[in-house]
JSON list of C-alpha atoms and ligand atoms in Angstrom, two decimals:
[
{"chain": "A", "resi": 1, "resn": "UNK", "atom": "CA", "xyz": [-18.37, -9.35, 16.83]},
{"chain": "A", "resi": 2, "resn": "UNK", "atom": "CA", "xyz": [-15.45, -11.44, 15.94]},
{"chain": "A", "resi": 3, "resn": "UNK", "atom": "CA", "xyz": [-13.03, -13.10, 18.64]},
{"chain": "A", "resi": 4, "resn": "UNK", "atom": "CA", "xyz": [-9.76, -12.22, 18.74]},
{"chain": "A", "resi": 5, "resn": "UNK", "atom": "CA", "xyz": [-7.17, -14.28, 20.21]},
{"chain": "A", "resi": 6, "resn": "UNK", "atom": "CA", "xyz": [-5.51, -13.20, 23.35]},
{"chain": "A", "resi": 7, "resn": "UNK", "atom": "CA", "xyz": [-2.25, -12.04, 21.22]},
{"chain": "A", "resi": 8, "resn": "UNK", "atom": "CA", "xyz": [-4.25, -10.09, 19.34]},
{"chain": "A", "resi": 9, "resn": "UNK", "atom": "CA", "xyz": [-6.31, -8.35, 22.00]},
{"chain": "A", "resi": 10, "resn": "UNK", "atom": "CA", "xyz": [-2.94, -8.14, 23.81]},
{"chain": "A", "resi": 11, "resn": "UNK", "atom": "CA", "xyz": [-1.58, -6.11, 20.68]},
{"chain": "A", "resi": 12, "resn": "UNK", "atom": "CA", "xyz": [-4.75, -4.16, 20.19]},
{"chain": "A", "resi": 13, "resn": "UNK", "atom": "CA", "xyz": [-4.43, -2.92, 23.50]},
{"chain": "A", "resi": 14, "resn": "UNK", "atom": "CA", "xyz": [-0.64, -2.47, 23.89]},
{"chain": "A", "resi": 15, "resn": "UNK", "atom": "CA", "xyz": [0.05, -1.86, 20.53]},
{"chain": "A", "resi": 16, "resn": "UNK", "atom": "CA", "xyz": [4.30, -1.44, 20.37]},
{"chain": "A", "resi": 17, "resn": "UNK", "atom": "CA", "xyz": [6.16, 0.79, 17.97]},
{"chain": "A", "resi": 18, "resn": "UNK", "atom": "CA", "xyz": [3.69, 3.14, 17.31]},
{"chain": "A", "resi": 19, "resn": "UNK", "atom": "CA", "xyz": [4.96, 6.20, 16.07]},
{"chain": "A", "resi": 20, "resn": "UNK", "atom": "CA", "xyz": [7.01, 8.02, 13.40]},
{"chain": "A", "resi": 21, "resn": "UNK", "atom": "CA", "xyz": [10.33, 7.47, 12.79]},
{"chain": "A", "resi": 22, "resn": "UNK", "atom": "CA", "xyz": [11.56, 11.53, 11.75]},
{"chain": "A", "resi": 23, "resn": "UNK", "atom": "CA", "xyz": [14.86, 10.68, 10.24]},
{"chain": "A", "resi": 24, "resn": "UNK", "atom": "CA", "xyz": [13.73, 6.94, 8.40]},
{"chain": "A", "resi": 25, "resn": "UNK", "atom": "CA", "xyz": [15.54, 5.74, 5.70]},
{"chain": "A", "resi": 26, "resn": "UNK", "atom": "CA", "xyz": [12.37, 3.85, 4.06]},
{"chain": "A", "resi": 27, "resn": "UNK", "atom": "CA", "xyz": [8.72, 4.58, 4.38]},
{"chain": "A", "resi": 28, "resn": "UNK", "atom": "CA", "xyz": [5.91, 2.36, 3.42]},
{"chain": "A", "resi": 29, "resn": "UNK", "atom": "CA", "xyz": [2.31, 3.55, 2.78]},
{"chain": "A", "resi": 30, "resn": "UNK", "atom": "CA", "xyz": [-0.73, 0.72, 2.02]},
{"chain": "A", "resi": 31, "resn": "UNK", "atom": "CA", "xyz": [-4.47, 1.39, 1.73]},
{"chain": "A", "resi": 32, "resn": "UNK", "atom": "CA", "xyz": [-6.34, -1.26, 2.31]},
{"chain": "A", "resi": 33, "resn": "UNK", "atom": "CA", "xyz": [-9.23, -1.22, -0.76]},
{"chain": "A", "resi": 34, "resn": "UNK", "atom": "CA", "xyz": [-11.48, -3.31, 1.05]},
{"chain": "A", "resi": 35, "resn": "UNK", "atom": "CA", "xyz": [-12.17, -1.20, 3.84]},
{"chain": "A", "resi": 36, "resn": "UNK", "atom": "CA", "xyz": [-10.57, 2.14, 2.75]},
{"chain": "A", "resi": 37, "resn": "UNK", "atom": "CA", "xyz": [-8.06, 1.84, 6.00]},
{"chain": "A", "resi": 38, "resn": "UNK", "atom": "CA", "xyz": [-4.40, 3.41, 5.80]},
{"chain": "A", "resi": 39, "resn": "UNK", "atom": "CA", "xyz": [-1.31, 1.78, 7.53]},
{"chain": "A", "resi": 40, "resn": "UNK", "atom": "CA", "xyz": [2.24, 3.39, 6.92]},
{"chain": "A", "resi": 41, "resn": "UNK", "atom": "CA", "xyz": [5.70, 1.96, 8.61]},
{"chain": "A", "resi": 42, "resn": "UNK", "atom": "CA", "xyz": [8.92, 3.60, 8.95]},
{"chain": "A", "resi": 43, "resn": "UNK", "atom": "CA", "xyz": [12.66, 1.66, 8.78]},
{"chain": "A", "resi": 44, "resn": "UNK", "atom": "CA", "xyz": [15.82, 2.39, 9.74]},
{"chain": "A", "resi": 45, "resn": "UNK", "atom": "CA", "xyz": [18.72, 0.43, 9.01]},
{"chain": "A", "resi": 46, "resn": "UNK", "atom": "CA", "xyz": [22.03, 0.07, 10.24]},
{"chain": "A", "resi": 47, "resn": "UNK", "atom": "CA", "xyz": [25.32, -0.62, 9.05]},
{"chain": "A", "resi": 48, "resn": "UNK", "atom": "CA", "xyz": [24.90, -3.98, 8.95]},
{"chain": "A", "resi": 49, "resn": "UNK", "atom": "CA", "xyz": [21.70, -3.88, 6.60]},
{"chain": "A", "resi": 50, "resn": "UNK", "atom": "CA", "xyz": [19.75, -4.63, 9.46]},
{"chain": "A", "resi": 51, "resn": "UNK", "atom": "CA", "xyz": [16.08, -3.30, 11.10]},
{"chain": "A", "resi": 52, "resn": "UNK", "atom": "CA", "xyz": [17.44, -1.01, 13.66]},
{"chain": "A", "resi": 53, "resn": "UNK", "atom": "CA", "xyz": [14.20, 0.24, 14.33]},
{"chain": "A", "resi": 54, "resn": "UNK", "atom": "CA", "xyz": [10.89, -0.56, 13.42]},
{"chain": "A", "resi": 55, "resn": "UNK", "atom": "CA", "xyz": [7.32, 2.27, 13.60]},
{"chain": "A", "resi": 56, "resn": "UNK", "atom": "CA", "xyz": [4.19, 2.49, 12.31]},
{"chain": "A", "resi": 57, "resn": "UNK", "atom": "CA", "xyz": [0.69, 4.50, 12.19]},
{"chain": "A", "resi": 58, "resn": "UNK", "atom": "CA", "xyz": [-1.99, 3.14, 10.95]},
{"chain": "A", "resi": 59, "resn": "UNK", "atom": "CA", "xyz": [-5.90, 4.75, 10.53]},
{"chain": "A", "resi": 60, "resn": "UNK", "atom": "CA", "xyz": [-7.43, 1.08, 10.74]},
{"chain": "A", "resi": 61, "resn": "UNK", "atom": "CA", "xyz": [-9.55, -1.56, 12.53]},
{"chain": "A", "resi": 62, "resn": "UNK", "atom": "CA", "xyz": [-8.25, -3.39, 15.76]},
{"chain": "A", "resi": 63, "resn": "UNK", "atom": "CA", "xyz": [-6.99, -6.39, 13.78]},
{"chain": "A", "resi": 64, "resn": "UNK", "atom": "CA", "xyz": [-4.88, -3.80, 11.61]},
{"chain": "A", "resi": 65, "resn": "UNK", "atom": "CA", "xyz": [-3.43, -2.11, 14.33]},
{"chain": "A", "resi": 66, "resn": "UNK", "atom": "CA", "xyz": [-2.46, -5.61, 16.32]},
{"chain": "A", "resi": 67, "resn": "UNK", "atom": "CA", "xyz": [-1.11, -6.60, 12.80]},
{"chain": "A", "resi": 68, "resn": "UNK", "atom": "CA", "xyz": [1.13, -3.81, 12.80]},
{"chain": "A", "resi": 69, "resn": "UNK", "atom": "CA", "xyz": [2.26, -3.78, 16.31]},
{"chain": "A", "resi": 70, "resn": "UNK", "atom": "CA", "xyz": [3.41, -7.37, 15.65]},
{"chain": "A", "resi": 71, "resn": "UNK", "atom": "CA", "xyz": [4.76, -6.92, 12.31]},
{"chain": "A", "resi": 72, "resn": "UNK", "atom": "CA", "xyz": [7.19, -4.53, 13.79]},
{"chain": "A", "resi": 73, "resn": "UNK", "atom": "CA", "xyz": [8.10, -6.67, 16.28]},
{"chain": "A", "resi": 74, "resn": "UNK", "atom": "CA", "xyz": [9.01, -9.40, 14.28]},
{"chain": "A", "resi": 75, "resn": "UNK", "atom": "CA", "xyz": [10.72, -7.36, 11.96]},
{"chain": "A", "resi": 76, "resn": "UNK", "atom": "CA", "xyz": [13.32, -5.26, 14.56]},
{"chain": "A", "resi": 77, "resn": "UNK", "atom": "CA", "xyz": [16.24, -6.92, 13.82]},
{"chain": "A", "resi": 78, "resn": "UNK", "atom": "CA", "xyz": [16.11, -8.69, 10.94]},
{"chain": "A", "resi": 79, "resn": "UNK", "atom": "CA", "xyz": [18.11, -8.49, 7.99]},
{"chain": "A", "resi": 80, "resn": "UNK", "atom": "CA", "xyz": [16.62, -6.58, 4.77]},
{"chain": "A", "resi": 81, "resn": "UNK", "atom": "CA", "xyz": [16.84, -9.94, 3.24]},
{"chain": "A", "resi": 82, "resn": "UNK", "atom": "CA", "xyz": [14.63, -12.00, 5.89]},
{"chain": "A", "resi": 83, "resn": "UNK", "atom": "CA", "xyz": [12.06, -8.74, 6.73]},
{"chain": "A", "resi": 84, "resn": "UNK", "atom": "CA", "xyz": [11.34, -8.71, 2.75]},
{"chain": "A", "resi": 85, "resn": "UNK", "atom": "CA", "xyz": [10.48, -12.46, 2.92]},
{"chain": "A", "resi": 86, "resn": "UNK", "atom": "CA", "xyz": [8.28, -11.92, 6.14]},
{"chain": "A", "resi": 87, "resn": "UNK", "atom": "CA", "xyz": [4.42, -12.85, 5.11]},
{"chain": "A", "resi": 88, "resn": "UNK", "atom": "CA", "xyz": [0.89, -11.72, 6.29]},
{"chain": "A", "resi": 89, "resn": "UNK", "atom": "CA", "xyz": [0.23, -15.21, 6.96]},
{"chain": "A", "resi": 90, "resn": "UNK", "atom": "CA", "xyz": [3.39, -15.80, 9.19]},
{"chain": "A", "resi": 91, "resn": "UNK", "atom": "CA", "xyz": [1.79, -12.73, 11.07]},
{"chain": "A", "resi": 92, "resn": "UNK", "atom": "CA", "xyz": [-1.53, -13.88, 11.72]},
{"chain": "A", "resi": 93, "resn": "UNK", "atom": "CA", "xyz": [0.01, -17.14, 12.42]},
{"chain": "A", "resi": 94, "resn": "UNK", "atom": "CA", "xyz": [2.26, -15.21, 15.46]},
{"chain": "A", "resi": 95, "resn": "UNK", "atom": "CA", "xyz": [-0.86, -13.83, 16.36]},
{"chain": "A", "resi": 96, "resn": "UNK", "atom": "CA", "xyz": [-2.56, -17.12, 17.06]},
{"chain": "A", "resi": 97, "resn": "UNK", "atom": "CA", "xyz": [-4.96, -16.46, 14.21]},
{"chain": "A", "resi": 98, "resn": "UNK", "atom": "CA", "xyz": [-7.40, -13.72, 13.03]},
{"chain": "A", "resi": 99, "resn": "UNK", "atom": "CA", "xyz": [-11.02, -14.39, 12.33]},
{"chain": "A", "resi": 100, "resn": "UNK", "atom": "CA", "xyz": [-11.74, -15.11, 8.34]},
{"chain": "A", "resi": 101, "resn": "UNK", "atom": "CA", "xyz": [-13.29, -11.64, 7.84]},
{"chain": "A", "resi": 102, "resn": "UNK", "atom": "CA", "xyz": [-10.46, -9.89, 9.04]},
{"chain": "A", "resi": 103, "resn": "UNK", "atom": "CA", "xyz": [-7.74, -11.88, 7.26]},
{"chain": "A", "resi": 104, "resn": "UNK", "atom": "CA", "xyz": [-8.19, -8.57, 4.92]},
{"chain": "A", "resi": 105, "resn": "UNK", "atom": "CA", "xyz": [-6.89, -6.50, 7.54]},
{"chain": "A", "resi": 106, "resn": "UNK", "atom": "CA", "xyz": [-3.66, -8.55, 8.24]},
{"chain": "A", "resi": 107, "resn": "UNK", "atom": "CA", "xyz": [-2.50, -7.75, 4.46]},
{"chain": "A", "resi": 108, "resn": "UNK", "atom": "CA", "xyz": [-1.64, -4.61, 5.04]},
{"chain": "A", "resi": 109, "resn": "UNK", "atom": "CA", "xyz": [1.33, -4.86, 7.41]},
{"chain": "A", "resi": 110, "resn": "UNK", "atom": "CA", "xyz": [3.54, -7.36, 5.55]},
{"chain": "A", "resi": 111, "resn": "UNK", "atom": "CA", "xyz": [2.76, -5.15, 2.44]},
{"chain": "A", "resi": 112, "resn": "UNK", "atom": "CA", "xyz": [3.63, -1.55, 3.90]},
{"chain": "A", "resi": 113, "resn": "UNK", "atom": "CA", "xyz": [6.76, -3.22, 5.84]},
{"chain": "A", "resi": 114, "resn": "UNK", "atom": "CA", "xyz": [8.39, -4.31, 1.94]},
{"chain": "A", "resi": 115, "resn": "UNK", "atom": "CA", "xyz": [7.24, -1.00, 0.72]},
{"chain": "A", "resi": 116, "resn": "UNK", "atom": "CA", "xyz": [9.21, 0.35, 3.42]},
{"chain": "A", "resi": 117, "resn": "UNK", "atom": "CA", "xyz": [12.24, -1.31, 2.68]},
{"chain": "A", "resi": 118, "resn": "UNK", "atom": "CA", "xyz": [11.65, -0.91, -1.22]},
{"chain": "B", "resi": 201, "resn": "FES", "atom": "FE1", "xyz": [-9.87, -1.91, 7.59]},
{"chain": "B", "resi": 201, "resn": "FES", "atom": "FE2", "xyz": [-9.44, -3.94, 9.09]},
{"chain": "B", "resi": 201, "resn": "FES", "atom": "S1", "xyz": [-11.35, -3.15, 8.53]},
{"chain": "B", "resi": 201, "resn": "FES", "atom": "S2", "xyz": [-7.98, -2.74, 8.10]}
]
Protein backbone atom coordinates (compact mmCIF):
# COMPACT_ATOMS: atom_id res chain seq x y z
CA UNK A 1 0.00 0.00 0.00
CA UNK A 2 1.37 3.40 -0.50
CA UNK A 3 1.31 6.23 2.31
CA UNK A 4 -0.42 9.10 1.76
CA UNK A 5 0.23 12.19 3.52
CA UNK A 6 -2.24 13.49 5.95
CA UNK A 7 -3.48 16.24 3.23
CA UNK A 8 -4.06 13.73 1.06
CA UNK A 9 -5.95 11.28 3.24
CA UNK A 10 -7.67 14.46 4.52
CA UNK A 11 -8.82 15.12 0.78
CA UNK A 12 -9.55 11.51 0.05
CA UNK A 13 -11.86 11.49 2.75
CA UNK A 14 -13.44 14.98 2.55
CA UNK A 15 -13.06 15.41 -0.88
CA UNK A 16 -14.56 19.35 -1.63
CA UNK A 17 -16.28 20.44 -4.79
CA UNK A 18 -17.50 17.37 -5.88
CA UNK A 19 -20.20 17.67 -8.16
CA UNK A 20 -21.52 19.06 -11.47
CA UNK A 21 -21.73 22.38 -12.24
CA UNK A 22 -25.38 22.35 -14.63
CA UNK A 23 -25.02 25.74 -16.14
CA UNK A 24 -20.72 25.74 -16.58
CA UNK A 25 -19.24 27.79 -18.94
CA UNK A 26 -16.12 25.30 -19.55
CA UNK A 27 -15.87 21.60 -19.08
CA UNK A 28 -12.78 19.57 -18.98
CA UNK A 29 -12.65 15.77 -19.56
CA UNK A 30 -9.01 13.69 -19.06
CA UNK A 31 -8.49 9.92 -19.13
CA UNK A 32 -5.78 8.93 -17.55
CA UNK A 33 -3.99 6.12 -20.14
CA UNK A 34 -2.09 4.61 -17.53
CA UNK A 35 -4.73 3.35 -15.49
CA UNK A 36 -7.83 3.88 -17.75
CA UNK A 37 -9.33 6.41 -14.86
CA UNK A 38 -11.69 9.44 -15.94
CA UNK A 39 -11.64 12.89 -14.13
CA UNK A 40 -13.86 15.80 -15.60
CA UNK A 41 -14.09 19.54 -13.94
CA UNK A 42 -16.57 22.14 -14.48
CA UNK A 43 -15.80 26.28 -14.45
CA UNK A 44 -17.64 29.10 -14.11
CA UNK A 45 -16.43 32.44 -14.50
CA UNK A 46 -17.42 35.72 -13.58
CA UNK A 47 -17.32 39.05 -14.85
CA UNK A 48 -14.13 39.64 -13.84
CA UNK A 49 -12.56 36.53 -15.74
CA UNK A 50 -12.30 34.92 -12.60
CA UNK A 51 -13.04 31.04 -11.07
CA UNK A 52 -16.33 31.70 -9.52
CA UNK A 53 -16.78 28.24 -8.92
CA UNK A 54 -14.85 25.30 -9.18
CA UNK A 55 -16.47 21.06 -9.50
CA UNK A 56 -15.39 17.99 -10.45
CA UNK A 57 -16.20 14.05 -10.81
CA UNK A 58 -13.81 11.88 -11.27
CA UNK A 59 -14.06 7.67 -11.74
CA UNK A 60 -10.39 7.29 -10.22
CA UNK A 61 -8.02 6.07 -7.47
CA UNK A 62 -7.81 7.88 -3.99
CA UNK A 63 -4.79 9.96 -5.05
CA UNK A 64 -6.98 11.18 -8.14
CA UNK A 65 -9.81 12.09 -6.27
CA UNK A 66 -7.59 14.08 -3.40
CA UNK A 67 -5.89 15.62 -6.55
CA UNK A 68 -9.03 16.94 -7.68
CA UNK A 69 -10.54 18.05 -4.50
CA UNK A 70 -7.39 20.20 -4.11
CA UNK A 71 -7.05 21.32 -7.55
CA UNK A 72 -10.38 22.95 -7.17
CA UNK A 73 -9.52 24.48 -4.25
CA UNK A 74 -6.65 26.13 -5.38
CA UNK A 75 -8.18 27.14 -8.39
CA UNK A 76 -11.66 29.03 -6.89
CA UNK A 77 -10.72 32.30 -7.38
CA UNK A 78 -8.13 32.67 -9.52
CA UNK A 79 -7.88 34.48 -12.58
CA UNK A 80 -8.12 32.45 -16.06
CA UNK A 81 -4.64 33.64 -16.47
CA UNK A 82 -3.06 32.17 -13.08
CA UNK A 83 -5.57 28.76 -13.03
CA UNK A 84 -4.07 28.02 -16.72
CA UNK A 85 -0.51 28.31 -15.28
CA UNK A 86 -1.47 26.09 -12.18
CA UNK A 87 0.78 22.66 -12.44
CA UNK A 88 0.34 18.97 -11.30
CA UNK A 89 3.45 19.38 -9.49
CA UNK A 90 2.37 22.60 -7.54
CA UNK A 91 -0.59 20.19 -6.57
CA UNK A 92 1.15 17.36 -5.23
CA UNK A 93 3.43 19.81 -3.71
CA UNK A 94 0.06 21.42 -1.69
CA UNK A 95 -0.62 18.04 -0.94
CA UNK A 96 2.58 17.40 0.94
CA UNK A 97 3.58 14.88 -1.69
CA UNK A 98 2.18 11.73 -3.40
CA UNK A 99 4.02 8.46 -3.46
CA UNK A 100 6.20 7.94 -6.92
CA UNK A 101 3.66 5.42 -8.31
CA UNK A 102 0.90 7.62 -8.04
CA UNK A 103 2.54 10.79 -9.39
CA UNK A 104 0.45 9.36 -12.58
CA UNK A 105 -2.64 10.01 -10.91
CA UNK A 106 -1.91 13.71 -9.96
CA UNK A 107 -1.69 14.54 -13.90
CA UNK A 108 -4.95 14.44 -14.44
CA UNK A 109 -6.34 17.38 -12.45
CA UNK A 110 -4.07 20.20 -13.65
CA UNK A 111 -4.82 18.76 -17.20
CA UNK A 112 -8.78 18.56 -17.05
CA UNK A 113 -8.79 22.05 -15.04
CA UNK A 114 -6.96 23.89 -18.54
CA UNK A 115 -9.22 21.80 -20.62
CA UNK A 116 -11.88 23.31 -18.71
CA UNK A 117 -10.96 26.69 -19.21
CA UNK A 118 -9.87 25.96 -22.95
FE1 LIG B 1 -5.97 5.81 -11.98
FE2 LIG B 1 -4.76 6.84 -9.97
S1 LIG B 1 -4.76 4.77 -10.55
S2 LIG B 1 -5.92 7.86 -11.45
Amino acid sequence: MPTYSDKVMDHLMNPRNVGEIPDADGVGTVGNPVCGDMMAFYVKVDDEDRLADVKFKTFGCGAAIAVSSMVSEMAKGMSLEEAKKLSNKDVATQLDGLPPNKMHCSNLGADALHNAIE
